[in-house]
Amino acid sequence: MAAVTTENPYGLVAALEQGGIIAQVIFGIMVLMSVVSWYIMFTKWFEQKKMLNEAADVEKKVWSATSLKEGTAKLDKNSAFRQLADDGLRAFDHHEGKLTDQIDQHEWVTMSLNRSAGLISNKLQSGLSFLASVGATAPFIGLLGTVIGIYRALINIGISGSAAIDKVAGPVGEALIMTAIGLAVAVPAVLGYNYLAGRNKTIMEKLNTFAADVHGYLLSGSRMARPVPAAPAAAPVKK
C-alpha cells in the first residue's frame, strides 16, 4: 500500500525551495526585519513604562522633600528626571562668571535644562527610525519576491507551452506568500511606530513640565503655578 503524502506542495517551504536563493534571501531579510522590529517595540515599551512610572514618582518623592537636591536624591540614579534635575542643579551651582559673564544665570540654567531634555528626547527616539524604515520598505521587498515568483511562472509557461495549473501554481503561490509576508512585517512596524511615538510625546510633555518646575524652583524658590482649568460658562437664563 502506497504511503499517503500529507506535505503541502504549495506551502511556504515548497515555495522557498522552488524559488531558489533569491526567494530565500528575501524571506531571510523580512524575518530579520520582523525580529528586530518586535525587539525594538518591546524594549521601547518597557523603557517608556519605566519613565511614566518615574513621572508619577516625581510628585511624591521630589516635591514633597524639603529641598530639590534632597528630593532628587530619592529618585533612581538612572532616572531621566534625576538626570534633568542634576543638570539643572549643576548649572545653577557652577554659574560663577568667567566664561559665562555674558550669560545671566536664568539663561545659563535654561540652556542646560534644554540640552539635557534634548539628550533624553534623542534617546527616546532611538530605534523608531528603524520601525519607520521597515514599515516603508517591507511591502516593496515582498513585492520584489512577488515579481520574481510571477516571472518564474511565465518562464514555466514558456518552457512547457502550457498554462496548466501545475506549472504556474507554485511560482504564483510563492508570489502571493511573499506579498503577505511583506505586509505582515510592515503593518506591526507602522502601528508600533505610531504607538511609541505617541507615548514619547506624552513623556516629553512630562519632562518639559518637570524642567520648567526645576527652573522655577532654582531661580525663585518655588514651582511654577499649575494652570487652573476655566470654569464652564453658565447657561444663559431664559426669560
Short mmCIF file of C-alpha atoms in Angstrom, two decimals:
data_model
loop_
_atom_site.label_atom_id
_atom_site.label_comp_id
_atom_site.label_asym_id
_atom_site.label_seq_id
_atom_site.Cartn_x
_atom_site.Cartn_y
_atom_site.Cartn_z
CA MET A 1 0.00 0.00 0.00
CA ALA A 2 1.47 3.35 -1.02
CA ALA A 3 2.17 5.88 1.69
CA VAL A 4 -0.10 8.91 1.78
CA THR A 5 1.79 12.20 1.36
CA THR A 6 0.46 14.99 3.58
CA GLU A 7 3.08 17.64 2.81
CA ASN A 8 1.61 20.68 1.08
CA PRO A 9 3.36 21.05 -2.30
CA TYR A 10 2.31 24.71 -2.46
CA GLY A 11 3.22 25.76 1.12
CA LEU A 12 5.89 28.13 2.36
CA VAL A 13 8.69 25.56 2.46
CA ALA A 14 7.94 24.33 -1.05
CA ALA A 15 7.75 27.93 -2.31
CA LEU A 16 11.16 28.74 -0.81
CA GLU A 17 12.69 25.58 -2.25
CA GLN A 18 11.31 26.30 -5.71
CA GLY A 19 12.15 29.99 -5.53
CA GLY A 20 15.82 29.29 -5.00
CA ILE A 21 18.41 31.53 -3.40
CA ILE A 22 16.66 34.80 -4.30
CA ALA A 23 13.39 33.87 -2.60
CA GLN A 24 15.27 32.52 0.41
CA VAL A 25 17.35 35.69 0.79
CA ILE A 26 14.24 37.89 0.53
CA PHE A 27 12.46 35.73 3.11
CA GLY A 28 15.50 35.89 5.43
CA ILE A 29 15.66 39.69 5.17
CA MET A 30 12.00 40.04 6.08
CA VAL A 31 12.32 37.64 9.01
CA LEU A 32 15.30 39.65 10.29
CA MET A 33 13.40 42.92 9.89
CA SER A 34 10.43 41.46 11.77
CA VAL A 35 12.54 40.11 14.66
CA VAL A 36 14.40 43.41 15.12
CA SER A 37 11.13 45.38 14.88
CA TRP A 38 9.47 43.33 17.62
CA TYR A 39 12.60 43.58 19.78
CA ILE A 40 12.58 47.38 19.46
CA MET A 41 8.86 47.59 20.17
CA PHE A 42 9.08 45.53 23.34
CA THR A 43 12.24 47.18 24.70
CA LYS A 44 10.97 50.71 23.96
CA TRP A 45 7.61 49.91 25.56
CA PHE A 46 9.29 48.78 28.79
CA GLU A 47 11.59 51.82 28.71
CA GLN A 48 8.61 54.14 28.28
CA LYS A 49 6.66 52.36 31.02
CA LYS A 50 9.56 52.88 33.41
CA MET A 51 9.72 56.60 32.59
CA LEU A 52 5.97 57.05 33.03
CA ASN A 53 6.22 55.38 36.43
CA GLU A 54 9.11 57.71 37.28
CA ALA A 55 6.96 60.70 36.28
CA ALA A 56 4.34 59.57 38.79
CA ASP A 57 7.04 59.24 41.49
CA VAL A 58 8.33 62.77 40.95
CA GLU A 59 5.36 64.36 42.71
CA LYS A 60 5.68 62.04 45.71
CA LYS A 61 9.46 61.98 46.07
CA VAL A 62 10.80 65.29 44.75
CA TRP A 63 8.28 67.95 45.54
CA SER A 64 7.38 66.52 48.94
CA ALA A 65 11.01 66.89 50.09
CA THR A 66 12.43 69.92 51.90
CA SER A 67 14.73 70.80 49.00
CA LEU A 68 15.15 69.96 45.33
CA LYS A 69 18.54 68.34 45.94
CA GLU A 70 17.14 66.13 48.68
CA GLY A 71 14.11 65.16 46.59
CA THR A 72 16.23 64.42 43.53
CA ALA A 73 18.42 62.07 45.58
CA LYS A 74 15.35 59.89 46.21
CA LEU A 75 14.98 59.11 42.51
CA ASP A 76 16.71 56.20 40.81
CA LYS A 77 20.23 57.14 39.76
CA ASN A 78 19.47 56.18 36.15
CA SER A 79 16.19 58.11 36.06
CA ALA A 80 15.78 60.63 33.24
CA PHE A 81 14.07 63.00 35.70
CA ARG A 82 17.04 62.79 38.06
CA GLN A 83 19.41 63.47 35.17
CA LEU A 84 17.38 66.55 34.28
CA ALA A 85 17.30 67.87 37.85
CA ASP A 86 21.00 67.13 38.43
CA ASP A 87 21.95 69.04 35.27
CA GLY A 88 19.85 71.99 36.40
CA LEU A 89 21.37 71.97 39.89
CA ARG A 90 24.87 71.67 38.45
CA ALA A 91 24.30 74.61 36.12
CA PHE A 92 22.86 76.70 38.95
CA ASP A 93 25.72 75.94 41.35
CA HIS A 94 28.52 76.47 38.82
CA HIS A 95 27.46 79.77 37.30
CA GLU A 96 30.41 81.73 38.63
CA GLY A 97 31.07 84.24 35.89
CA LYS A 98 34.33 83.88 33.99
CA LEU A 99 33.37 82.40 30.61
CA THR A 100 29.68 82.89 31.38
CA ASP A 101 29.89 86.62 32.12
CA GLN A 102 27.83 87.39 29.04
CA ILE A 103 25.10 84.90 30.01
CA ASP A 104 22.96 85.55 33.06
CA GLN A 105 22.02 82.73 35.41
CA HIS A 106 18.49 82.45 34.06
CA GLU A 107 19.71 81.80 30.51
CA TRP A 108 22.51 79.51 31.70
CA VAL A 109 20.13 77.23 33.62
CA THR A 110 17.62 77.29 30.75
CA MET A 111 20.29 76.24 28.24
CA SER A 112 21.46 73.40 30.50
CA LEU A 113 17.93 72.09 31.02
CA ASN A 114 17.14 72.31 27.30
CA ARG A 115 20.33 70.45 26.42
CA SER A 116 19.56 67.73 28.95
CA ALA A 117 15.96 67.37 27.73
CA GLY A 118 17.24 67.16 24.14
CA LEU A 119 19.59 64.29 25.01
CA ILE A 120 16.75 62.41 26.70
CA SER A 121 14.50 63.02 23.69
CA ASN A 122 17.16 61.62 21.34
CA LYS A 123 17.42 58.50 23.49
CA LEU A 124 13.64 58.05 23.41
CA GLN A 125 13.62 58.37 19.62
CA SER A 126 16.34 55.76 19.11
CA GLY A 127 15.06 52.74 17.23
CA LEU A 128 11.91 54.41 15.93
CA SER A 129 13.58 55.31 12.65
CA PHE A 130 14.17 51.59 12.05
CA LEU A 131 10.47 50.88 12.61
CA ALA A 132 9.57 53.64 10.16
CA SER A 133 12.01 52.23 7.60
CA VAL A 134 10.60 48.71 7.98
CA GLY A 135 7.06 49.99 7.59
CA ALA A 136 8.01 51.83 4.43
CA THR A 137 10.20 49.19 2.76
CA ALA A 138 8.89 45.76 3.81
CA PRO A 139 5.93 45.79 1.38
CA PHE A 140 8.30 46.60 -1.50
CA ILE A 141 10.73 43.85 -0.51
CA GLY A 142 7.77 41.47 -0.51
CA LEU A 143 6.76 42.89 -3.86
CA LEU A 144 10.21 42.02 -5.21
CA GLY A 145 9.56 38.42 -4.24
CA THR A 146 6.15 38.67 -5.90
CA VAL A 147 7.66 39.90 -9.17
CA ILE A 148 10.23 37.10 -9.15
CA GLY A 149 7.51 34.49 -8.50
CA ILE A 150 5.37 35.75 -11.38
CA TYR A 151 8.44 35.84 -13.63
CA ARG A 152 9.14 32.19 -12.80
CA ALA A 153 5.51 31.32 -13.59
CA LEU A 154 5.83 32.93 -17.01
CA ILE A 155 9.08 31.03 -17.66
CA ASN A 156 7.35 27.75 -16.79
CA ILE A 157 4.52 28.58 -19.18
CA GLY A 158 7.00 29.40 -21.96
CA ILE A 159 9.05 26.25 -21.45
CA SER A 160 6.07 23.87 -21.25
CA GLY A 161 3.93 25.73 -23.78
CA SER A 162 1.01 25.22 -21.44
CA ALA A 163 -0.64 27.35 -18.75
CA ALA A 164 -1.69 24.28 -16.78
CA ILE A 165 -2.25 24.86 -13.07
CA ASP A 166 0.56 22.53 -12.04
CA LYS A 167 3.04 24.68 -14.00
CA VAL A 168 2.12 28.04 -12.51
CA ALA A 169 0.61 27.24 -9.09
CA GLY A 170 3.99 27.01 -7.35
CA PRO A 171 5.52 30.29 -8.61
CA VAL A 172 2.23 32.20 -8.22
CA GLY A 173 1.80 30.80 -4.71
CA GLU A 174 5.33 31.92 -3.91
CA ALA A 175 4.49 35.40 -5.21
CA LEU A 176 1.39 35.68 -3.02
CA ILE A 177 3.22 34.36 0.03
CA MET A 178 5.96 36.99 -0.36
CA THR A 179 3.35 39.73 -0.63
CA ALA A 180 1.62 38.50 2.52
CA ILE A 181 4.90 38.29 4.46
CA GLY A 182 5.86 41.81 3.41
CA LEU A 183 2.55 43.14 4.75
CA ALA A 184 2.84 41.03 7.93
CA VAL A 185 6.22 42.65 8.62
CA ALA A 186 5.22 46.20 7.69
CA VAL A 187 1.86 46.57 9.46
CA PRO A 188 3.08 45.85 13.05
CA ALA A 189 6.09 48.11 12.48
CA VAL A 190 3.89 51.02 11.40
CA LEU A 191 1.42 50.51 14.24
CA GLY A 192 4.27 50.13 16.73
CA TYR A 193 5.96 53.30 15.47
CA ASN A 194 2.79 55.37 15.83
CA TYR A 195 2.04 53.98 19.29
CA LEU A 196 5.56 54.51 20.62
CA ALA A 197 5.83 57.98 19.08
CA GLY A 198 2.60 58.98 20.84
CA ARG A 199 3.91 57.73 24.19
CA ASN A 200 7.20 59.56 23.60
CA LYS A 201 5.23 62.77 23.14
CA THR A 202 3.47 62.21 26.47
CA ILE A 203 6.78 61.51 28.22
CA MET A 204 8.41 64.63 26.77
CA GLU A 205 5.48 66.74 27.94
CA LYS A 206 6.04 65.44 31.47
CA LEU A 207 9.80 66.00 31.21
CA ASN A 208 9.35 69.55 29.93
CA THR A 209 6.88 70.27 32.73
CA PHE A 210 9.37 68.95 35.28
CA ALA A 211 12.16 71.00 33.68
CA ALA A 212 10.02 74.14 33.99
CA ASP A 213 9.35 73.31 37.65
CA VAL A 214 13.07 72.80 38.29
CA HIS A 215 13.88 76.06 36.54
CA GLY A 216 11.27 77.94 38.55
CA TYR A 217 12.43 76.43 41.81
CA LEU A 218 16.11 77.22 41.22
CA LEU A 219 15.50 80.85 40.29
CA SER A 220 12.58 81.73 42.54
CA GLY A 221 12.48 79.07 45.24
CA SER A 222 9.08 77.67 44.23
CA ARG A 223 7.45 75.63 41.48
CA MET A 224 5.55 77.19 38.63
CA ALA A 225 1.87 77.56 39.35
CA ARG A 226 -0.32 74.99 37.68
CA PRO A 227 -2.86 76.36 35.17
CA VAL A 228 -6.36 76.28 36.55
CA PRO A 229 -8.94 74.97 34.08
CA ALA A 230 -11.50 77.57 33.20
CA ALA A 231 -14.93 77.02 34.69
CA PRO A 232 -17.63 76.23 32.18
CA ALA A 233 -19.69 79.21 31.14
CA ALA A 234 -23.06 79.42 32.81
CA ALA A 235 -26.00 78.71 30.60
CA PRO A 236 -27.99 81.83 29.72
CA VAL A 237 -31.13 82.30 31.76
CA LYS A 238 -34.20 82.01 29.64
CA LYS A 239 -36.81 84.67 30.23
#
